[in-house]
Protein backbone atom coordinates (compact mmCIF):
# COMPACT_ATOMS: atom_id res chain seq x y z
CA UNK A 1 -5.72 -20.53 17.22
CA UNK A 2 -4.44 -17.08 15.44
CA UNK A 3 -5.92 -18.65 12.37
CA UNK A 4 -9.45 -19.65 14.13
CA UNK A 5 -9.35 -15.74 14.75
CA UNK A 6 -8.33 -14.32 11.73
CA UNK A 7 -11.91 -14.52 10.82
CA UNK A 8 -14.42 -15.25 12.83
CA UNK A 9 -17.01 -16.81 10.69
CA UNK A 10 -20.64 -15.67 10.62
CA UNK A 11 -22.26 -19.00 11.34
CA UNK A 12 -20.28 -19.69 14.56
CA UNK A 13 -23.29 -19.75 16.84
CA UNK A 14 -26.75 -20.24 15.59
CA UNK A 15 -29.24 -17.95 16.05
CA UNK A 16 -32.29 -17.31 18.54
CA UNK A 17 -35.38 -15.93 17.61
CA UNK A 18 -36.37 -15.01 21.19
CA UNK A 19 -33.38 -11.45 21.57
CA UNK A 20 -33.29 -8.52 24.02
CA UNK A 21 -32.34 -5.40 22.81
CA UNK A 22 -30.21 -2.46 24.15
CA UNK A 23 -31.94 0.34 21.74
CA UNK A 24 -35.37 0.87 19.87
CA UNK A 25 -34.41 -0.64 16.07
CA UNK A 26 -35.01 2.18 13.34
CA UNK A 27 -38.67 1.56 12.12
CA UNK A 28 -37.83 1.03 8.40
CA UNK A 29 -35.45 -1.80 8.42
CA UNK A 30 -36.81 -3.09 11.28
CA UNK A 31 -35.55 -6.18 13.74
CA UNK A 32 -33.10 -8.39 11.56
CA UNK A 33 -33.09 -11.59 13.38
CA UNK A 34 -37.59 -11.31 12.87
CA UNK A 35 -38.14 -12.69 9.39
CA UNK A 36 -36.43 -12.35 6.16
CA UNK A 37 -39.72 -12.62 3.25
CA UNK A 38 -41.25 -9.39 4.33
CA UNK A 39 -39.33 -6.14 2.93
CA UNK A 40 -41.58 -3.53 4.14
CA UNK A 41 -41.39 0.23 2.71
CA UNK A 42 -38.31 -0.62 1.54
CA UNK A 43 -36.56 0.48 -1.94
CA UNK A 44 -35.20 -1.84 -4.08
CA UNK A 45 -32.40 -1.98 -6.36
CA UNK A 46 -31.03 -4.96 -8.56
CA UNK A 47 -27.44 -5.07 -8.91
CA UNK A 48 -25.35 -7.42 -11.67
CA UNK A 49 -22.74 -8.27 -8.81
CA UNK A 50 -22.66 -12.02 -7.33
CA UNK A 51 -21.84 -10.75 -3.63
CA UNK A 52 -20.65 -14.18 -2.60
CA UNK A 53 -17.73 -14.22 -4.62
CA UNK A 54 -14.77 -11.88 -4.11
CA UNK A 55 -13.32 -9.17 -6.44
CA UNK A 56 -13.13 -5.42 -6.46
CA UNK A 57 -15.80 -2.82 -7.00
CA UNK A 58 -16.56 0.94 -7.24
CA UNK A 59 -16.65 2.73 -3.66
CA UNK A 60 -18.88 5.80 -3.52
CA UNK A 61 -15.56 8.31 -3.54
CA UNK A 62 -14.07 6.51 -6.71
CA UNK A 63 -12.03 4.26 -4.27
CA UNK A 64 -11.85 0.47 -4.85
CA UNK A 65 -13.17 -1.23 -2.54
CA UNK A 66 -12.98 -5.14 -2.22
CA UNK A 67 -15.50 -7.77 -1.41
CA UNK A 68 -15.35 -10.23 1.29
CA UNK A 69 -17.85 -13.34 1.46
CA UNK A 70 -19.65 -11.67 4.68
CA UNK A 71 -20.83 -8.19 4.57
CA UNK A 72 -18.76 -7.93 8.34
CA UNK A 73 -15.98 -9.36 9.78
CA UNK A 74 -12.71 -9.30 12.00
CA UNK A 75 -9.26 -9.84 11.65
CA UNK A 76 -6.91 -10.95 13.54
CA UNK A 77 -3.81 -7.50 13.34
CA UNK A 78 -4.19 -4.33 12.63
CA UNK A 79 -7.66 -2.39 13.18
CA UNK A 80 -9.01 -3.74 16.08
CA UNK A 81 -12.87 -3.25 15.01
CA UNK A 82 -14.82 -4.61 12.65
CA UNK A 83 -15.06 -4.21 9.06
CA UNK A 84 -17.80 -3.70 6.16
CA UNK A 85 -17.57 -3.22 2.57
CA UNK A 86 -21.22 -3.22 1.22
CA UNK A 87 -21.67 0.65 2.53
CA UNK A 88 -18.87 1.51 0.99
CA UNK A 89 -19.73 0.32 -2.64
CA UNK A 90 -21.39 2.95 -5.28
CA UNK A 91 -24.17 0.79 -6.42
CA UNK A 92 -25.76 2.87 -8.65
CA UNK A 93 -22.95 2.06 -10.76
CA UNK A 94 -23.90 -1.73 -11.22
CA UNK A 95 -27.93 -0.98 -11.37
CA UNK A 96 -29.66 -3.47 -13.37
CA UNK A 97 -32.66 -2.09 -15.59
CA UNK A 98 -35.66 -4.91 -16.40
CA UNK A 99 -34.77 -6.72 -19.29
CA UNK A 100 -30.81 -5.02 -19.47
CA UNK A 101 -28.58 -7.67 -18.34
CA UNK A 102 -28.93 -10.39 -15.23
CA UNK A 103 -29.39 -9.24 -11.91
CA UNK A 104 -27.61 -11.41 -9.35
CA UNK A 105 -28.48 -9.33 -6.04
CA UNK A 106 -31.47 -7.26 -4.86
CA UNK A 107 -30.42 -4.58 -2.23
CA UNK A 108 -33.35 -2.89 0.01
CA UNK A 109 -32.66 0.61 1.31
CA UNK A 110 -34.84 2.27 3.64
CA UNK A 111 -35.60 6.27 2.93
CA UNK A 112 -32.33 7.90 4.27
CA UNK A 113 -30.34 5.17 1.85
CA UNK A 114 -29.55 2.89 4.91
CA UNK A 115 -28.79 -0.58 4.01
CA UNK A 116 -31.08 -2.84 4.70
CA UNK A 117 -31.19 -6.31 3.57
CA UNK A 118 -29.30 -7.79 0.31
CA UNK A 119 -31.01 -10.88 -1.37
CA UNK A 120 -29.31 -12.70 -3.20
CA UNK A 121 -31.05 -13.98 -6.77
CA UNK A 122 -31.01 -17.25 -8.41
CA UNK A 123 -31.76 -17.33 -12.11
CA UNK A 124 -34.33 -20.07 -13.86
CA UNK A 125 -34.22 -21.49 -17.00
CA UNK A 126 -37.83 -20.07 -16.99
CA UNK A 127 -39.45 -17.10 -15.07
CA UNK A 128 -37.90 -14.83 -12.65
CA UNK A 129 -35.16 -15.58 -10.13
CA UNK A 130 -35.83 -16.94 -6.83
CA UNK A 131 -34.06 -15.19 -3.55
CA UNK A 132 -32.22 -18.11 -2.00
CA UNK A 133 -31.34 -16.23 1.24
CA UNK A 134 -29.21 -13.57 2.15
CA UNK A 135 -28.39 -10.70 4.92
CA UNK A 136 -30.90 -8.18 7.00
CA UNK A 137 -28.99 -5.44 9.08
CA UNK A 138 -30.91 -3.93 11.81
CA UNK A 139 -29.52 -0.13 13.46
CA UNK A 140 -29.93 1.28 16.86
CA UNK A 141 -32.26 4.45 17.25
CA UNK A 142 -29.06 6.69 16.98
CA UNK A 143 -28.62 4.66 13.30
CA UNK A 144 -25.59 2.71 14.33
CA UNK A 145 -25.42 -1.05 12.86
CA UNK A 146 -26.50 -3.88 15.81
CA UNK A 147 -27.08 -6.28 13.70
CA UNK A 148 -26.47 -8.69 10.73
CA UNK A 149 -28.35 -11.09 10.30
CA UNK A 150 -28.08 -14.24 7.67
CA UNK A 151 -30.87 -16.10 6.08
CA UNK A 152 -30.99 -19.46 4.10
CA UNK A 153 -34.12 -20.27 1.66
CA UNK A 154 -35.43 -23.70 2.79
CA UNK A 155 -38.13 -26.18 1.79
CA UNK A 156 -41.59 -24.32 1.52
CA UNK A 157 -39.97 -20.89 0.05
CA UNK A 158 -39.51 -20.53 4.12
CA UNK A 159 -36.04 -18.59 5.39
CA UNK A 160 -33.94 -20.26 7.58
CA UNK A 161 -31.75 -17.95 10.37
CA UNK A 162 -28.72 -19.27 9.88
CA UNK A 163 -26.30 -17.12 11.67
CA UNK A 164 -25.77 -13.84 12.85
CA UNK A 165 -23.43 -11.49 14.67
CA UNK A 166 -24.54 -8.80 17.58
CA UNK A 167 -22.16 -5.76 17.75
CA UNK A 168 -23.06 -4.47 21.52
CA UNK A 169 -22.71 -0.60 22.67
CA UNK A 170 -23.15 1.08 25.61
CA UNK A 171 -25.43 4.30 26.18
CA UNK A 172 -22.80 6.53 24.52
CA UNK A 173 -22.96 4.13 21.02
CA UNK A 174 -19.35 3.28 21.70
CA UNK A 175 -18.68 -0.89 20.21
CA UNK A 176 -18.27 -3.07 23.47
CA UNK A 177 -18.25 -6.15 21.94
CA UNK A 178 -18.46 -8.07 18.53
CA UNK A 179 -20.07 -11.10 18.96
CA UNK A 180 -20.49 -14.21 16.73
CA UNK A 181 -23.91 -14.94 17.89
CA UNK A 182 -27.31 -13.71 18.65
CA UNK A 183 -27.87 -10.35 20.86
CA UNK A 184 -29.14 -10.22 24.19
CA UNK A 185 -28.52 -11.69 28.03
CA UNK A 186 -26.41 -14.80 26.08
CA UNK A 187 -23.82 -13.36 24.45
CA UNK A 188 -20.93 -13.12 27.82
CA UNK A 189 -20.23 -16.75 26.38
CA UNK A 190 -20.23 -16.20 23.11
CA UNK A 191 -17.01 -16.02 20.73
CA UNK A 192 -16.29 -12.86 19.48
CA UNK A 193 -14.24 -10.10 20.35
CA UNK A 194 -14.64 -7.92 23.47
CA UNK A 195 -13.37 -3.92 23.80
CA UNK A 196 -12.05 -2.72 27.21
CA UNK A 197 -12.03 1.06 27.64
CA UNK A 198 -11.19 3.41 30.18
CA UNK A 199 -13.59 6.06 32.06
CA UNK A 200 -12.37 8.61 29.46
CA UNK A 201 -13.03 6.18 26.12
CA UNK A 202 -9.15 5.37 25.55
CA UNK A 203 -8.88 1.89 24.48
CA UNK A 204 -6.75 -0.41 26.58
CA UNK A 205 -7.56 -4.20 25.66
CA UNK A 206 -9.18 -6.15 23.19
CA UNK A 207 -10.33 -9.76 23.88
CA UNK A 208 -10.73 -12.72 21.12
CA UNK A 209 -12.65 -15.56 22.67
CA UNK A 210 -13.91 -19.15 21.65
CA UNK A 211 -16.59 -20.92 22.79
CA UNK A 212 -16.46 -20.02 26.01
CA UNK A 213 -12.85 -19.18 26.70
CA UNK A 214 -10.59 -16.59 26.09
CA UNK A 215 -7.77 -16.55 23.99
CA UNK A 216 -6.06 -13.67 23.25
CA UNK A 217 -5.63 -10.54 24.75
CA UNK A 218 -4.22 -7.37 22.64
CA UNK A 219 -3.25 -4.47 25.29
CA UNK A 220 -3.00 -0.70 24.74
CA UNK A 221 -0.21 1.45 25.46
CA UNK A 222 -1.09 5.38 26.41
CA UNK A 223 -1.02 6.33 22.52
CA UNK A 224 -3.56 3.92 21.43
CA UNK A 225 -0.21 1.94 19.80
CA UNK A 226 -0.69 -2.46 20.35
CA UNK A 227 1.30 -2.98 22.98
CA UNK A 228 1.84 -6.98 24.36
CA UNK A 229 -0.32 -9.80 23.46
CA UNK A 230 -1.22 -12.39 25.66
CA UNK A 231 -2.79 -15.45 24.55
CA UNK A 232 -3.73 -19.18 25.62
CA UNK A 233 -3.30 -21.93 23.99
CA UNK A 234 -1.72 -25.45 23.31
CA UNK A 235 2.02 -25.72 22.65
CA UNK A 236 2.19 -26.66 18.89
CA UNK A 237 4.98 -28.82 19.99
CA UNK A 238 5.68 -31.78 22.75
CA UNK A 239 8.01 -29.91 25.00
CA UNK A 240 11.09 -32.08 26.50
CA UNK A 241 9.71 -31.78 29.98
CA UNK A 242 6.05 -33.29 28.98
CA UNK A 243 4.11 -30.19 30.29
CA UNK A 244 1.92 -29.60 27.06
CA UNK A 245 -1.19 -28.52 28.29
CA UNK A 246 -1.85 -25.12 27.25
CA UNK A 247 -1.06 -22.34 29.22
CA UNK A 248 -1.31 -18.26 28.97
CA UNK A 249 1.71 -16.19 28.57
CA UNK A 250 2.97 -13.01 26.94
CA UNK A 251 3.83 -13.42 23.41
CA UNK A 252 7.40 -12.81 22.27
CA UNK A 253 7.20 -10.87 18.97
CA UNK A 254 9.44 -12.82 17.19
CA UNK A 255 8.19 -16.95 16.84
CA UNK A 256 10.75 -18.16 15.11
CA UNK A 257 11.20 -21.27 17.89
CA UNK A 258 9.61 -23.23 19.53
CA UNK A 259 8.14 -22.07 22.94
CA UNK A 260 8.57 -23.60 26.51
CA UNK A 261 5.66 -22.24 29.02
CA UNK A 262 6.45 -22.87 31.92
CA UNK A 263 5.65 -21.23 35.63
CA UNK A 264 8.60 -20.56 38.57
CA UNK A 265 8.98 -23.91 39.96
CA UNK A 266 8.90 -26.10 36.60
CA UNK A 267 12.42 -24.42 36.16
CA UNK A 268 13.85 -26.84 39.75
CA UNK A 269 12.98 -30.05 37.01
CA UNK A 270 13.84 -29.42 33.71
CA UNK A 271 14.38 -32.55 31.78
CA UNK A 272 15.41 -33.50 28.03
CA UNK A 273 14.82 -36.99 28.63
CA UNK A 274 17.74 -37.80 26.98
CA UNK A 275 20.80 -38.63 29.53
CA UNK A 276 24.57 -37.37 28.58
CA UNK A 277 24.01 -34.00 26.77
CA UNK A 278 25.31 -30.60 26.90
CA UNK A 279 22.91 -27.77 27.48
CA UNK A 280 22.46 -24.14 28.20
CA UNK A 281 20.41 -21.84 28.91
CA UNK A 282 21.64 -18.36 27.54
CA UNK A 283 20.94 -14.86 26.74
CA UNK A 284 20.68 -13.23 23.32
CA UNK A 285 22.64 -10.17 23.08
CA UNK A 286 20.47 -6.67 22.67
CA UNK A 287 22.03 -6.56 19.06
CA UNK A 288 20.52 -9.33 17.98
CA UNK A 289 17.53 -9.69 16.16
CA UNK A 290 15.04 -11.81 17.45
CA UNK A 291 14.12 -13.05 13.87
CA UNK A 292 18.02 -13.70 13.43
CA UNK A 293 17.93 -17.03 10.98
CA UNK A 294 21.54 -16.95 10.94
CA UNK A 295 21.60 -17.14 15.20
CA UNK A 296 19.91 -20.74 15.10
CA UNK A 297 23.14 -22.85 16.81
CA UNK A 298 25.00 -22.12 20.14
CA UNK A 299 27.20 -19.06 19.64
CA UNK A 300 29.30 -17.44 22.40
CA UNK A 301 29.97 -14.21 20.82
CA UNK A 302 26.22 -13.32 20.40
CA UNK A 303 24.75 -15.37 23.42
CA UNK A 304 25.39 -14.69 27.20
CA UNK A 305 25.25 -17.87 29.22
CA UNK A 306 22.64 -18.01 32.12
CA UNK A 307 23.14 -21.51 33.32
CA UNK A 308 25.30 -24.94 31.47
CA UNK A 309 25.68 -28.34 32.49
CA UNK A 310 25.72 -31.99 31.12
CA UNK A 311 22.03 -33.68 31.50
CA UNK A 312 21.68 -36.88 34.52
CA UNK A 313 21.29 -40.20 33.71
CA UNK A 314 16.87 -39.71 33.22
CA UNK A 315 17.69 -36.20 31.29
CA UNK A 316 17.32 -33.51 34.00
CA UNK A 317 18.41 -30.11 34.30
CA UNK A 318 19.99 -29.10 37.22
CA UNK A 319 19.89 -25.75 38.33
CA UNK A 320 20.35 -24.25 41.73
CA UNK A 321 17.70 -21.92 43.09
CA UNK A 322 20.21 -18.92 42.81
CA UNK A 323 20.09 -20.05 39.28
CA UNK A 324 16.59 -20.62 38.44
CA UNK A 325 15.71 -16.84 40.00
CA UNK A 326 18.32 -16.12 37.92
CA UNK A 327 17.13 -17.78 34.84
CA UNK A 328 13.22 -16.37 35.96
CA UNK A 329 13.82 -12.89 36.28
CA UNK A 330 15.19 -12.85 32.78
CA UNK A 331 13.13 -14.76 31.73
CA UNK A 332 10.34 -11.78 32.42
CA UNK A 333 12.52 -8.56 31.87
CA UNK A 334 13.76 -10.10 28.41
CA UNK A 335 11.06 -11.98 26.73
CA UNK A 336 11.99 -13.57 23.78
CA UNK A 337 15.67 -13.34 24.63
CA UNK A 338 16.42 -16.57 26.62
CA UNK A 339 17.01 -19.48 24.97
CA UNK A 340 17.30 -23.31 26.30
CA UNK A 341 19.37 -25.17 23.76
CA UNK A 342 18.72 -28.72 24.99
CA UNK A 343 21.59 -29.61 22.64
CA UNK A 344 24.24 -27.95 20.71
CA UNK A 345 22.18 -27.61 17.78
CA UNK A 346 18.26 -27.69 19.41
CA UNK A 347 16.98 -24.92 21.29
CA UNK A 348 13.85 -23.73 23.25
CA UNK A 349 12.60 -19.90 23.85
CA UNK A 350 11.59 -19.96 27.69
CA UNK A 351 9.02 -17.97 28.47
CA UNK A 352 6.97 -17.61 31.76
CA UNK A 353 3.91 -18.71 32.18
CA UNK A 354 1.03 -16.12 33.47
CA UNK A 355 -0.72 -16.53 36.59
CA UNK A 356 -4.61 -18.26 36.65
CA UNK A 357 -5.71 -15.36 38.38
CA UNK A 358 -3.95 -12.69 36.12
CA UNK A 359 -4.96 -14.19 33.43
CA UNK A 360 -8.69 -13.92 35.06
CA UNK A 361 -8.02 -10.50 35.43
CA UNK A 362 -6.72 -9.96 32.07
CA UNK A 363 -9.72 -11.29 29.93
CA UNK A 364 -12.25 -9.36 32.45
CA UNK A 365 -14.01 -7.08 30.04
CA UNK A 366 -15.47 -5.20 33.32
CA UNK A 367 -11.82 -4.57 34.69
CA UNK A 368 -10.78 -1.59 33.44
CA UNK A 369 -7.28 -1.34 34.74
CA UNK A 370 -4.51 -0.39 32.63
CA UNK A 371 -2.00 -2.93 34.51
CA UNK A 372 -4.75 -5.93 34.31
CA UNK A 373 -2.40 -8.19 32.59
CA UNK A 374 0.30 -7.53 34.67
């Protein structure tokens, strides 16, 4: 699912004609999602740059500034909100004069030198080049982007809406949500990525969602620093127990094993399903790394034993409830740390699974508590 989120792709929901919108679009550029053959009062300037293809380019400061197939887009770490490279690019510097070299793009500015729409050109073996589709952006009154929208030339020189994304503010033009989708009443259900603030603007969660789920959760602390990371999802491997449906749960920050979710009481039947083995559930010392490939096997001098035992004759675990509580409240002070080596040589981080209703809580962009996830 991290990968699914790395990028959420442009085309992920298609598009509505029929939008409601939370501020007056600027006049010039106009609505994007509202037609793509009409430019308007807009200027134009013909660029030898392919923008669907990736390399690096002049920024207006003398930067370099890479390209990226969408002219917006998430990732998955580091900068929570979303990023452009087209407003960043000097253009002027790849200007294409009539009859001086192939143009490959036409962009449309409106008066102030506002983005507006980039067409992309394709060249005939006679006559000029045909626009085959491309990207309008539409801006709020205050001149923030809304909008992008993305346009394929079909049959009958008509343009198709392909895709678009909505990024929603609130009255103050601060980003509530990036959604893969079409603006307006719709878009609660929509994948994207949601922004959960505080009363005084401080940032405490962001939310990834799929169609109609959340998935991951990045929290906050006081400094504006990530924090944990809660997420939902399937186990990526068939855990010895059979409980593989996918759960929510606090991400250890090292995934070098494989992960057991599990809540409280799955702890009263743990199985291996294989009869006659050794196990034990232990402790990693605070010295140890978490990424540790050379702590892989059982080892008593880095590893503080929780709970041990030889598995019954259908595989189970046996552990007392003094034990399990035991094995729980580590469990949740030390995530990452306990380990369930169903063998000598195979081993399990346990981690504990988060509560239905806390996870509720958690991926409720309207709750704006700093403990939400807790």
């Amino acid at each position: 699912m991290r990968d699914r989120l790395c990028r959420i792709a442009f085309g992920a929901a298609l598009a509505s004609a029929s939008v409601l919108h939370a501020a007056p679009a600027l006049a010039a550029c106009g609505p994007a999602d509202l037609g793509f053959s009409e430019s308007g009062a807009l200027t134009a300037l013909r660029v030898a740059v392919d923008v669907t293809q990736s390399r690096v380019l002049l920024g207006r400061n003398g930067e370099r500034v890479a390209t990226h197939p969408q002219p917006i887009w998430l990732t998955a770490s580091g900068d929570p909100l979303p990023r452009t490279w087209m407003d960043k690019v000097d253009w002027t510097a790849y200007r294409v004069v009539d009859g001086n070299g192939a143009a490959h793009a036409q962009l449309l500015f409106d008066a102030d030198g506002r983005l507006c729409r980039v067409e992309h050109l394709e060249r005939r073996a006679l006559g000029k080049p045909t626009v085959s589709g491309g990207h309008a952006f539409e801006y709020g009154a205050d001149g923030s982007l809304q909008r992008v929208a993305e346009y394929e030339r079909t049959q009958g020189a008509a343009y198709t809406l392909v895709g678009q994304v909505c990024l929603r503010r609130d009255a103050h033009g601060t980003l509530q949500a990036f959604i893969a989708g079409p603006c307006g009443d719709a878009t609660d259900a929509a994948p994207g990525r949601r922004y959960v603030r505080d009363a005084a603007g401080t940032l405490l969660r962001v939310i990834d969602g799929a169609a109609n789920e959340s998935v991951a959760v990045q929290t906050y602390d006081e400094r504006g620093r990530p924090a944990t990371r809660y997420v939902r999802r399937q186990p990526p491997f068939l855990s010895p127990d059979g409980n593989d449906g996918p759960g929510a749960y606090a991400e250890p920050v090292a995934l070098l094993d494989r992960l057991h979710v599990i809540e409280r009481e799955a702890l009263s039947r743990l199985s291996t399903e294989v009869p006659g083995n050794a196990w034990r559930i232990v402790r990693l010392k605070d010295d140890v790394a978490l990424d540790d490939t050379d702590m892989e096997s059982w080892d008593p001098s880095s590893q503080t034993v929780l709970a041990e035992g030889v598995t019954g004759d259908q595989g189970q675990c046996a552990l007392d409830p003094a034990v399990q509580q035991k094995v729980w409240n580590a469990m949740q002070h030390e995530p990452g740390r306990i380990l369930w080596y169903t063998d000598p040589m195979s081993r399990l981080v346990l981690v504990p699974a988060m509560p239905a209703a806390t996870w509720r809580a958690c991926t409720d962009p309207a709750n704006v508590s700093r403990d939400a996830c807790l």
